[in-house]
Short mmCIF file of C-alpha atoms in Angstrom, two decimals:
data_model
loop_
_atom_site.label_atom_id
_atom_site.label_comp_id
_atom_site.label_asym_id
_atom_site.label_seq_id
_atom_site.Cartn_x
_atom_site.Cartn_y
_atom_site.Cartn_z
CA UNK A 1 0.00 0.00 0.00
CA UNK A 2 1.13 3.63 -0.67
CA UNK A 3 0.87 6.97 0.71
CA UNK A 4 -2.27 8.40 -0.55
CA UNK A 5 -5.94 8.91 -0.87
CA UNK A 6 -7.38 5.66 -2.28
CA UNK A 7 -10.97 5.41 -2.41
CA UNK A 8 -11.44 1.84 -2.35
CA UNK A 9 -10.86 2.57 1.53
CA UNK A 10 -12.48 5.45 2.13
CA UNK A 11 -15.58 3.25 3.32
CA UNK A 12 -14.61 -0.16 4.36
CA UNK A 13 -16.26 -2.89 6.86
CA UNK A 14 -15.12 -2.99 10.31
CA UNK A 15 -14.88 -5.89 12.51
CA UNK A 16 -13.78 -4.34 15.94
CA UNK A 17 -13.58 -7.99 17.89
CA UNK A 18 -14.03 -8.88 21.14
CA UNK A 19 -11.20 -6.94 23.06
CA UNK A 20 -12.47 -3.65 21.78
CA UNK A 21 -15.66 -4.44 23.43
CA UNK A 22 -14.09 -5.05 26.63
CA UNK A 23 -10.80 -4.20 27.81
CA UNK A 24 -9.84 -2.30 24.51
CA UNK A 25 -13.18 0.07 24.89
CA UNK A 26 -10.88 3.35 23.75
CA UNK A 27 -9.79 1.91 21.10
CA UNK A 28 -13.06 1.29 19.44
CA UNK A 29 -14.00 4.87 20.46
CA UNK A 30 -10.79 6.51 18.89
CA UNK A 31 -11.34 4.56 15.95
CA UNK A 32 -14.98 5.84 15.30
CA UNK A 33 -14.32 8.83 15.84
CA UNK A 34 -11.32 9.56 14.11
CA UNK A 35 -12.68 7.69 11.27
CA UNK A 36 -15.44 9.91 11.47
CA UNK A 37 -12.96 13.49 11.94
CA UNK A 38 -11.36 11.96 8.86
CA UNK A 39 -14.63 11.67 6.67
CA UNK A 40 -13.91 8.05 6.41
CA UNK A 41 -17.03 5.71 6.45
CA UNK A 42 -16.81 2.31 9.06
CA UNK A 43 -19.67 -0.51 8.87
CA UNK A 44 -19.94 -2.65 11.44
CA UNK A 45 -19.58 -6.27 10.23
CA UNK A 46 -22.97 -7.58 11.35
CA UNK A 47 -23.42 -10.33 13.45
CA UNK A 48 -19.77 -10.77 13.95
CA UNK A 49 -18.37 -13.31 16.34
CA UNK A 50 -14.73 -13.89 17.74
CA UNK A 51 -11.96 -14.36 15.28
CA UNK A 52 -10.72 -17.43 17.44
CA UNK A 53 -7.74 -15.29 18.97
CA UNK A 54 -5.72 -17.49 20.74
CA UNK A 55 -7.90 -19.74 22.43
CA UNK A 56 -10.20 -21.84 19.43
CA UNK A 57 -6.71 -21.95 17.36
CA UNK A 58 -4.88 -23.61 20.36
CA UNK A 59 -6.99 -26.56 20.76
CA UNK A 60 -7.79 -26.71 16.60
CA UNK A 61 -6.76 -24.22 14.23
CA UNK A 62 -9.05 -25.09 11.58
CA UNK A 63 -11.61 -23.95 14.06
CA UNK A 64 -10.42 -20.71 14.15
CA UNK A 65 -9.85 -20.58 10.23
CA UNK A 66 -13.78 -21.48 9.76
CA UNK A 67 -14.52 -18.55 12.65
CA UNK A 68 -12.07 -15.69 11.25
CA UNK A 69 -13.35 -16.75 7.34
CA UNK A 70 -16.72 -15.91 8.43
CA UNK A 71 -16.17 -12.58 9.30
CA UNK A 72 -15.17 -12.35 5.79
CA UNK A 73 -17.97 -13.96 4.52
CA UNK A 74 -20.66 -11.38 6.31
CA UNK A 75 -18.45 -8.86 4.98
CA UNK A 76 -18.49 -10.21 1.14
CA UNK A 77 -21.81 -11.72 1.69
CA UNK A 78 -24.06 -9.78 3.87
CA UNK A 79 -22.54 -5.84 3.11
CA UNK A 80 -21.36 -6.46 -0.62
CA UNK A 81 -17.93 -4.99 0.65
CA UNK A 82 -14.71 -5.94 -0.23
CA UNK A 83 -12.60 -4.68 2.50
CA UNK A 84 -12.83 -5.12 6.17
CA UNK A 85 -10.59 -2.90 9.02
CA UNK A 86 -9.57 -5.04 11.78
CA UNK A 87 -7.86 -2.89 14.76
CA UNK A 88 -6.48 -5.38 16.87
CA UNK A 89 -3.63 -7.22 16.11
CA UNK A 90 -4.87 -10.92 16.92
CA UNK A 91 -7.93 -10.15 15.04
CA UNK A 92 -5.98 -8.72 11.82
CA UNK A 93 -3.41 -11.54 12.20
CA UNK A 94 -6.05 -14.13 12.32
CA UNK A 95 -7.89 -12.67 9.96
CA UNK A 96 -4.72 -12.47 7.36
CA UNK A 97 -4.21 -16.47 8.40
CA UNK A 98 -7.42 -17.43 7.77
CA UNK A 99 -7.08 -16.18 3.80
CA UNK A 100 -3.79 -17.79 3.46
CA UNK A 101 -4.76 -21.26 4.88
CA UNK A 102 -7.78 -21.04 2.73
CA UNK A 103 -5.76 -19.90 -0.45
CA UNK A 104 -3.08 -22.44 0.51
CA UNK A 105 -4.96 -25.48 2.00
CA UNK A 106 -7.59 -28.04 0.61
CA UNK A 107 -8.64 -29.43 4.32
CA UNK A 108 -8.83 -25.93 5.41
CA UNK A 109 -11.27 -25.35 2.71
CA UNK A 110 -13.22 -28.19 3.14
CA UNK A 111 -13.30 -27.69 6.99
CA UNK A 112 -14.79 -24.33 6.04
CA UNK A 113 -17.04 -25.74 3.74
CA UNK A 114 -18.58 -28.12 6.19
CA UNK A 115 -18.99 -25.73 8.94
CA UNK A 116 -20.78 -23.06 7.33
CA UNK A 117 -23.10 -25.49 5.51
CA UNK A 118 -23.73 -26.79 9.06
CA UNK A 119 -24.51 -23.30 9.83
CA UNK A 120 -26.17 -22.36 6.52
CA UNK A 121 -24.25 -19.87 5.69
CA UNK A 122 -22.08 -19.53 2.27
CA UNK A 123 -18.80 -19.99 2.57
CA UNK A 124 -15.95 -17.74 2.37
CA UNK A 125 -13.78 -17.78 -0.68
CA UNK A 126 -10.12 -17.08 -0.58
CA UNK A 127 -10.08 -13.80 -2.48
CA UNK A 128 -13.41 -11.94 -1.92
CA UNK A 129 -12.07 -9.84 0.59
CA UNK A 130 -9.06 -7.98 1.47
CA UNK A 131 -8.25 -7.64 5.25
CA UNK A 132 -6.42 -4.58 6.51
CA UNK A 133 -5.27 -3.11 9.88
CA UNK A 134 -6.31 0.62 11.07
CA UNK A 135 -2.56 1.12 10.42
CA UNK A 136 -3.17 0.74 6.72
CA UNK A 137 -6.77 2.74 6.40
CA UNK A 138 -5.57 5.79 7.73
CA UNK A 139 -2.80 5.19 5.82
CA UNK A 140 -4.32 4.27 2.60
CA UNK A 141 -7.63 6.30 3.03
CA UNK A 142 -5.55 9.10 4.01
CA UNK A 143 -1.78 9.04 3.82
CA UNK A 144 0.47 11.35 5.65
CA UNK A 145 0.13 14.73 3.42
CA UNK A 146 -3.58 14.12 4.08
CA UNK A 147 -3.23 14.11 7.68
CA UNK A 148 -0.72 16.68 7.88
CA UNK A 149 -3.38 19.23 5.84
CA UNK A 150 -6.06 18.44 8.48
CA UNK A 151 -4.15 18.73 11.53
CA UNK A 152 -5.18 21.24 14.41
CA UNK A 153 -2.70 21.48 16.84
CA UNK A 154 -0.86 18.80 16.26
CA UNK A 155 1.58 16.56 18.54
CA UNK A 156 3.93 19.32 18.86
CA UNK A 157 7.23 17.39 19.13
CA UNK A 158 5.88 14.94 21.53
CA UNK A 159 8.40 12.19 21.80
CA UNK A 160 6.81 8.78 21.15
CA UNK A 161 8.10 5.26 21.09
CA UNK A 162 5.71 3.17 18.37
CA UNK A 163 5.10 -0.21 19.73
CA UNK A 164 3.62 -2.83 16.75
CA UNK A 165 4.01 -6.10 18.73
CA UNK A 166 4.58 -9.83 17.55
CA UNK A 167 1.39 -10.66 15.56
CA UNK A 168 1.37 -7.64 13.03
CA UNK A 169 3.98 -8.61 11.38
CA UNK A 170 4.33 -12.36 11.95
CA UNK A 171 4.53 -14.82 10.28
CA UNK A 172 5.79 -13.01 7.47
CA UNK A 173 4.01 -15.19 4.55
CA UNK A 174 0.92 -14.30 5.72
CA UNK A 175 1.20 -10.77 4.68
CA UNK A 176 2.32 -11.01 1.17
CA UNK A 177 1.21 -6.94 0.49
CA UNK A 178 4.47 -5.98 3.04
CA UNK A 179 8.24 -5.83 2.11
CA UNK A 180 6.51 -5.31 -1.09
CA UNK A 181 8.59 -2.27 -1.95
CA UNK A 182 8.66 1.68 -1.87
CA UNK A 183 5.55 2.52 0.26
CA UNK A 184 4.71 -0.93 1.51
CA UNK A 185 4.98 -1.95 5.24
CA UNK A 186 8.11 -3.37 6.57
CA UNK A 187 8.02 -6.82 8.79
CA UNK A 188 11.34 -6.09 10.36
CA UNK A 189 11.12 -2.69 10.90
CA UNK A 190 7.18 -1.57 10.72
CA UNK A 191 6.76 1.96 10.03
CA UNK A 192 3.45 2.93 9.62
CA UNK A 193 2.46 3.95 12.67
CA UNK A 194 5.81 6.17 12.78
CA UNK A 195 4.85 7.47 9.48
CA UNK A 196 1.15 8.62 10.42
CA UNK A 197 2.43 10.11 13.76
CA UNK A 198 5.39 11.93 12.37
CA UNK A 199 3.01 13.66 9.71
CA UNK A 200 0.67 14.51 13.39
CA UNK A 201 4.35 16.64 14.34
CA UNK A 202 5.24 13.99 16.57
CA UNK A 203 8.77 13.17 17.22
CA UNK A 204 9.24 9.17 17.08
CA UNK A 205 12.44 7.77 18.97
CA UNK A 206 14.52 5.00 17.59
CA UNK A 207 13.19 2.28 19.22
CA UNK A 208 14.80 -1.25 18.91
CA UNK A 209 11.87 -2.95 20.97
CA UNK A 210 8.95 -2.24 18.16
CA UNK A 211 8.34 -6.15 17.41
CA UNK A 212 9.39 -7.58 20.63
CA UNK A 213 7.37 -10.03 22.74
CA UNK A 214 5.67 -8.30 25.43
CA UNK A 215 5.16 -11.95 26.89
CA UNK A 216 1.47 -11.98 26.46
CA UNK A 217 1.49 -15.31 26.19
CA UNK A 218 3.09 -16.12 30.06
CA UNK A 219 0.33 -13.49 31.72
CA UNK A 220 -1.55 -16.58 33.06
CA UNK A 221 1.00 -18.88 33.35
CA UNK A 222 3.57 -16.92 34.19
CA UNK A 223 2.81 -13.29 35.22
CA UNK A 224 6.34 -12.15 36.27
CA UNK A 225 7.55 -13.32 33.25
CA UNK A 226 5.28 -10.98 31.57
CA UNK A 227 6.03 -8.15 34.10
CA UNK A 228 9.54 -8.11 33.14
CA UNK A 229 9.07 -8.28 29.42
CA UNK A 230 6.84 -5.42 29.47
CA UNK A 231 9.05 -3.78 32.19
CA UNK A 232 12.40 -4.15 29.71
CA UNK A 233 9.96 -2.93 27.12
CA UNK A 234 8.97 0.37 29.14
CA UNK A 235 12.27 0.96 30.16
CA UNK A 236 14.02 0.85 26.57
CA UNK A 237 11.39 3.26 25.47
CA UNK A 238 12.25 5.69 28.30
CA UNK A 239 15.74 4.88 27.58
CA UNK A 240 15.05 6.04 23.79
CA UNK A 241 13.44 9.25 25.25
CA UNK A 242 10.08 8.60 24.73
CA UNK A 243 7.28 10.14 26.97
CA UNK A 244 4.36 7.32 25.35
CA UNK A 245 4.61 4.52 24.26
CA UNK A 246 1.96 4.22 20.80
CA UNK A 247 0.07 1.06 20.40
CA UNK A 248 -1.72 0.00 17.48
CA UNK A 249 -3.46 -2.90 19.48
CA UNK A 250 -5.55 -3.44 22.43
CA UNK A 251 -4.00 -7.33 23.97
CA UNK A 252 -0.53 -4.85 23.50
CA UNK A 253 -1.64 -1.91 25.15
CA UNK A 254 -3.61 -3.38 28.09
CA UNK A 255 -0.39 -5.58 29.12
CA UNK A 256 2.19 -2.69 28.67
CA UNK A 257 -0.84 -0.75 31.30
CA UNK A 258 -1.37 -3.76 33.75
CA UNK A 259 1.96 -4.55 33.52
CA UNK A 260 3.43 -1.44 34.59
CA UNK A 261 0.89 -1.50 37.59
CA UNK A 262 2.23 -4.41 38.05
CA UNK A 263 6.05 -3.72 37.86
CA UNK A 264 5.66 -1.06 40.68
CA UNK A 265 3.40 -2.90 42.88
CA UNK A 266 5.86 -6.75 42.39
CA UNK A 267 9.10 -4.84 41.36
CA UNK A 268 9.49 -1.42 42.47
CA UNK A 269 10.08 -0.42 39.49
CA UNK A 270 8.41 2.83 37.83
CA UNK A 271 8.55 3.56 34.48
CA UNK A 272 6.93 7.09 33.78
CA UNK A 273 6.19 6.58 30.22
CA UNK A 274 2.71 6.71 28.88
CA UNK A 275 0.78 4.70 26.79
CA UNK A 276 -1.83 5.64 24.32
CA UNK A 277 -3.26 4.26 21.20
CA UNK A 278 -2.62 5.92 17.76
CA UNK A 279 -5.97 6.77 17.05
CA UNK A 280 -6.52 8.54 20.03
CA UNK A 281 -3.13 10.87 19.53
CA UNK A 282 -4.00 11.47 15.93
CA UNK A 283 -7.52 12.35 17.12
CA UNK A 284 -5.95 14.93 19.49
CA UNK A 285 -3.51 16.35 17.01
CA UNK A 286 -6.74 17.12 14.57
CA UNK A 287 -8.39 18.77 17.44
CA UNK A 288 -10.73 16.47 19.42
CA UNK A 289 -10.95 16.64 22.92
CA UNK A 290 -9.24 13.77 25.57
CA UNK A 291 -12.80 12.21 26.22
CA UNK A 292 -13.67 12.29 22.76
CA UNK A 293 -10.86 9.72 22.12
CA UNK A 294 -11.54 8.20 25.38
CA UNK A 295 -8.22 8.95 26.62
CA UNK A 296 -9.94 8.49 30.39
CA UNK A 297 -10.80 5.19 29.95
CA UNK A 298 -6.91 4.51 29.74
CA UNK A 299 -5.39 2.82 32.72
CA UNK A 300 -1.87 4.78 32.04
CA UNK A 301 -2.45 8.50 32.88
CA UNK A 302 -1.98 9.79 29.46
CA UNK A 303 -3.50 13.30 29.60
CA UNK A 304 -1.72 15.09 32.33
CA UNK A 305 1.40 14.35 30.26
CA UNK A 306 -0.49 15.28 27.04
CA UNK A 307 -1.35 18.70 28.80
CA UNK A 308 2.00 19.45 30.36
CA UNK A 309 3.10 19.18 27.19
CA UNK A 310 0.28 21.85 25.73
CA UNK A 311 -0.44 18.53 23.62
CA UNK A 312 -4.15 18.34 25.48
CA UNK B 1 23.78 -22.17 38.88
CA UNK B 2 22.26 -22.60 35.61
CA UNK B 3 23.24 -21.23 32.49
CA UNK B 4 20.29 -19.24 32.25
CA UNK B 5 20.67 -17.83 35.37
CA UNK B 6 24.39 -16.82 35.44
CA UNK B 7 23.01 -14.96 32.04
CA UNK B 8 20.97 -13.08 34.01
CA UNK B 9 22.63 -12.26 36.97
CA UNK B 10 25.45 -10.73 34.29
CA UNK B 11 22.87 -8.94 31.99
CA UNK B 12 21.61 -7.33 35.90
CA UNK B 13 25.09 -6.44 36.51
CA UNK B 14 25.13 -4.62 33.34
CA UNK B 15 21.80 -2.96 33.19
CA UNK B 16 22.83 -1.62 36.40
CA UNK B 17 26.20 -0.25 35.80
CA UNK B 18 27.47 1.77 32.65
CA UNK B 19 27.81 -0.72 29.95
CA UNK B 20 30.14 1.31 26.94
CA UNK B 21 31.12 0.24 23.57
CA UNK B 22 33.43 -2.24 24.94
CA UNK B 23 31.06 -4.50 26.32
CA UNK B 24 29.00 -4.78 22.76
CA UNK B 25 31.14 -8.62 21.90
CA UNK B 26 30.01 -9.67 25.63
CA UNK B 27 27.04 -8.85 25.11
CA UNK B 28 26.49 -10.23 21.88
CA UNK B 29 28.37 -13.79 23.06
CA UNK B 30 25.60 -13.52 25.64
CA UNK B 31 23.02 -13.63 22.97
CA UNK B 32 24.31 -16.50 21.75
CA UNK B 33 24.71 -17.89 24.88
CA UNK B 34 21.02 -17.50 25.17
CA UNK B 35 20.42 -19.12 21.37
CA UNK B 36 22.44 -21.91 22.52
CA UNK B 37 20.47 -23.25 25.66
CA UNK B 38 17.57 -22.94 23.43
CA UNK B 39 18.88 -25.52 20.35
CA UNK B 40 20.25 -27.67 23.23
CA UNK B 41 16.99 -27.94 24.52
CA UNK B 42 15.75 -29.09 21.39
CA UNK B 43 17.99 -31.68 21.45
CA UNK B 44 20.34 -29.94 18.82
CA UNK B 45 23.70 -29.52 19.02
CA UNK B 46 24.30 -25.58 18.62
CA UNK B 47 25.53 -24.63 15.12
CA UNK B 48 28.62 -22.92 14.90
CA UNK B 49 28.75 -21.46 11.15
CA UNK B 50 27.42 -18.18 10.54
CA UNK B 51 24.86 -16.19 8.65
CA UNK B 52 25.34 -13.01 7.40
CA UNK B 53 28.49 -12.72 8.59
CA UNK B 54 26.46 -13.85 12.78
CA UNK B 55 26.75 -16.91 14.57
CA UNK B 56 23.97 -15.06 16.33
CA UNK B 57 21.33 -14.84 12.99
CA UNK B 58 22.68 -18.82 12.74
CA UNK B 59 21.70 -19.51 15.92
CA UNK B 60 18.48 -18.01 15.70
CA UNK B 61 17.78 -19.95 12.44
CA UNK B 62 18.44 -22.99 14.01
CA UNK B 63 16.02 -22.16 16.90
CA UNK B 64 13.10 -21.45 14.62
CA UNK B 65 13.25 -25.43 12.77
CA UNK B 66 11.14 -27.62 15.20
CA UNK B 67 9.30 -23.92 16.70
CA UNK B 68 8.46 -21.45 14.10
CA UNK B 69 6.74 -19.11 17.11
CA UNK B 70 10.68 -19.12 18.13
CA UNK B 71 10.40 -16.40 14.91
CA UNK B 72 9.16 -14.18 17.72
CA UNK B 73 12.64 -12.82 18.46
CA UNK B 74 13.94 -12.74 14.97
CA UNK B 75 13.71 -8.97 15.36
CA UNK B 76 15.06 -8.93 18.72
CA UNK B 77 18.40 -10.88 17.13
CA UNK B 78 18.78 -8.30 13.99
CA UNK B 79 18.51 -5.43 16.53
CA UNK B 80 21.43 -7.22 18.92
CA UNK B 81 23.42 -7.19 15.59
CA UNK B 82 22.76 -3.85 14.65
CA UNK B 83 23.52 -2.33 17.74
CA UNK B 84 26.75 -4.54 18.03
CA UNK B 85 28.01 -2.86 14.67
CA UNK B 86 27.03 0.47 15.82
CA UNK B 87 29.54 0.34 18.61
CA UNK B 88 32.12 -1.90 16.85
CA UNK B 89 32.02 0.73 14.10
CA UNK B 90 31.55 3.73 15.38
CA UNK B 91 33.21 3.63 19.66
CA UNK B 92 34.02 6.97 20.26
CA UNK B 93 30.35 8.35 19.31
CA UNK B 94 28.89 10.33 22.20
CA UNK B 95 25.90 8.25 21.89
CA UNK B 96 27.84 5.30 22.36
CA UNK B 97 27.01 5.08 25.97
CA UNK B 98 22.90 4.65 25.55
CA UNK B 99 23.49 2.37 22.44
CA UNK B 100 25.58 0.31 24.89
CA UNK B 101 22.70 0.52 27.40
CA UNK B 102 20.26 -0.38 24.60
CA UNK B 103 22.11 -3.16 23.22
CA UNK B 104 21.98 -4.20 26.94
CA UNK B 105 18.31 -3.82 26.92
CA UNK B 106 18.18 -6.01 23.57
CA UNK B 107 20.27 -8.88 25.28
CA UNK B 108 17.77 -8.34 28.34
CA UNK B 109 14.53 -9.24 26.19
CA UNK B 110 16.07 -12.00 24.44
CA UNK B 111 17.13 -13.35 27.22
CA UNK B 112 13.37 -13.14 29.45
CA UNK B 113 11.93 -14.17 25.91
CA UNK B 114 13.95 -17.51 25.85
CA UNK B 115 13.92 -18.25 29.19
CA UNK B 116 10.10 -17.29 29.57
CA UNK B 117 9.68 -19.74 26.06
CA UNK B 118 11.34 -22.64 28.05
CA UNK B 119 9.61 -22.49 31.24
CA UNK B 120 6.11 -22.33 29.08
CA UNK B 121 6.97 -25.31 26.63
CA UNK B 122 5.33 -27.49 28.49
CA UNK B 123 2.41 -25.70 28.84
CA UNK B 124 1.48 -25.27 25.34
CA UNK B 125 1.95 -22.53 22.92
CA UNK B 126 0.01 -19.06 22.93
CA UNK B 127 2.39 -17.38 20.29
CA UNK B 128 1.64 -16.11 16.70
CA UNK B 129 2.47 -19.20 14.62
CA UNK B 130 2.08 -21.74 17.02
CA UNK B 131 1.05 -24.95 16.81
CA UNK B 132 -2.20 -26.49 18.79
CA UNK B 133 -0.94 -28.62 21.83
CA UNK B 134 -3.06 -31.71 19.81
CA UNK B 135 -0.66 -31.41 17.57
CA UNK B 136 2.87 -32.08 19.15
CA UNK B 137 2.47 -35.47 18.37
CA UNK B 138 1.52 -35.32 14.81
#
């Protein structure tokens, strides 16, 4: 994908998932909402159910192939569309996996097949739809000289350390659109997110920890574990000089919050650095107000360093 | 002590004192330290060629064949490298001190990443290419 306005994404479907019903609740609400500052049109995928996260594709993966495909089914079937916005990064990922199993592999097809005749539903067919994060619809819809012209107020040099996690860039063959080239995302070295915030007049740090393992997957078995990840995490970003940390997906941003809590309480270790997603800084830097981007709904207190900054 | 652990106490001892530019081939021997306990676990015997001119990216490669969610740190592994040649190349930079620091940091993460991969193996797989616990067998 390239900088730029490109209509085809102007108005795409949305599948927000589970977490942004829950523990991710900003993040839906900066999404709308900038989508909506940005004149870009979101329909709810109707009917949608989980994507199988982690959970359905640990005990059968096919499962969770059937259960991501039909979110692209509703949206090819039900809304006519051809292009559905997933925010989070397990949705997205699982999303991206589903199409390449399904491109890829006969028993995942026929898996799919049987389930959603079970169901009566149709089918989804490798192909009728093209999944893409929020990283690539602002992106896309917008591009950086777009943002940049709409832009009140901006991020005014705020310092920010751009956190993309493990899943949205892994594994790499299920995103055949990146390391595609000039203006394509990078697996090794996502940029996106610095892009879109750079263009809000942030200032992004060089930060070696974008892709690392916040050890999501030891939170229930092993929570220190976890801690310490996230803690090494926070503390390379304030190393870099950031003041927040930018997420681009809620399972990331709720364990860099918790875990920080966390770090103080089991650690004694505080880490000052704040963390907030993209959507809700780019809705700040074109002028919408803290709640309007839910930025109190954030565990980490993001808005008394957004206003000592004059950001807020 | 274990391995592991003697890793960590000496990746403490450096995030809490002033690592400089000197310490960037300890640190990146530690990092394949780390790589190592990992293939041995797997019942490999650690390779010792290189790729890319890194034992380290070897290493890593090596981790990834019976685990691709191993993949997971392949990022972690290129920035250990890059921050190695920063400081091998370029010493006497005034930023050398935080690179050192950083590529401390890096060495950190790898390290809790591997370790925190070993103590879970048994427990099943979470990551994002991993395979269903059903499944070991197959």
């Amino acid at each position: 994908m390239s900088d730029g306005k490109i209509d085809k994404y102007r108005k795409v479907a949305y599948y927000p998932g589970c977490s942004l019903e829950g523990t991710g609740h900003a993040y839906d609400r900066s999404t709308r909402v900038l989508g909506k500052a940005l004149g870009l049109d979101l329909v709810e995928v109707p009917n949608w159910n989980c994507c199988g996260a982690m959970e359905a594709k640990n005990i059968d993966p096919k499962v969770q192939t059937y259960l991501s495909a039909r979110i692209m089914a509703l949206t090819a079937n039900e809304l006519g569309m051809d292009v559905v916005m997933a925010p989070c990064n397990g949705c997205y990922h699982n999303l991206k996996k589903a199409e390449y199993d399904l491109a890829h592999d006969e028993a995942s097809r026929e898996v799919v097949g049987k389930l959603a005749e079970k169901s009566g539903e149709t089918a989804y067919q490798a192909g009728q739809v093209e999944t893409i994060h929020a990283l690539d619809w602002i992106k896309s819809a917008i591009g950086e000289q777009g943002l940049r012209e709409r832009v009140r107020g901006g991020l005014k040099g705020l310092r920010v350390a751009n956190y993309y996690g493990c899943m949205y860039s892994r594994p790499r063959h299920i995103f055949p659109e990146k390391d595609a080239g000039t203006g394509s995302e990078s697996t090794s070295k996502p940029h996106f997110m610095d892009d879109l915030l750079a263009a809000a007049g942030a200032e992004n740090v060089e930060f070696a920890l974008k892709t690392a393992c916040c050890g999501g997957a030891h939170t229930l078995s092993d929570s220190d574990m976890s801690t310490r990840l996230v803690l090494n995490i926070l503390q390379a970003a304030e190393a870099a000089g950031a003041e927040v940390i930018a997420t681009e997906c809620p399972t990331c941003h709720s364990g860099l919050e918790m875990h920080q809590v966390r770090a103080e309480r089991r650690f004694g270790k505080k880490t000052q650095v704040k963390i907030i997603y993209f959507t809700q800084l780019l809705g700040i830097a074109l002028g919408l107000s803290p709640r309007k981007v839910g930025l109190q709904e954030n565990v980490s207190d993001g808005l008394a360093a957004l206003r000592s900054r004059g950001v807020a | 002590m274990s391995a592991l652990a003697g890793i960590e106490t000496r990746l403490t001892a450096l995030l809490e004192g002033h690592p400089t530019a000197a310490d960037a081939p300890e640190l990146l021997g530690l990092g394949e330290q780390i790589l190592e306990q990992w293939v041995s676990a797997q019942g490999h015997t650690p390779t010792q060629t290189q790729r890319e001119g890194f034992r380290l990216i070897a290493l890593h490669r090596q981790g990834t064949e019976d685990e691709p969610s191993f993949n997971a740190c392949r990022e972690t592994c290129r920035e250990l490298v890059y921050h190695y040649n920063l400081l091998i190349l370029e010493p006497d930079r005034p930023e050398s001190g935080a690179r050192a620091q950083m590529m401390t940091r890096i060495a950190n993460h790898l390290y809790l990443f591997v370790a925190g991969k070993m103590q879970v193996r048994q427990l099943g797989e979470f990551c994002c290419a991993s395979r269903p616990l059903r499944a070991q067998g197959e």
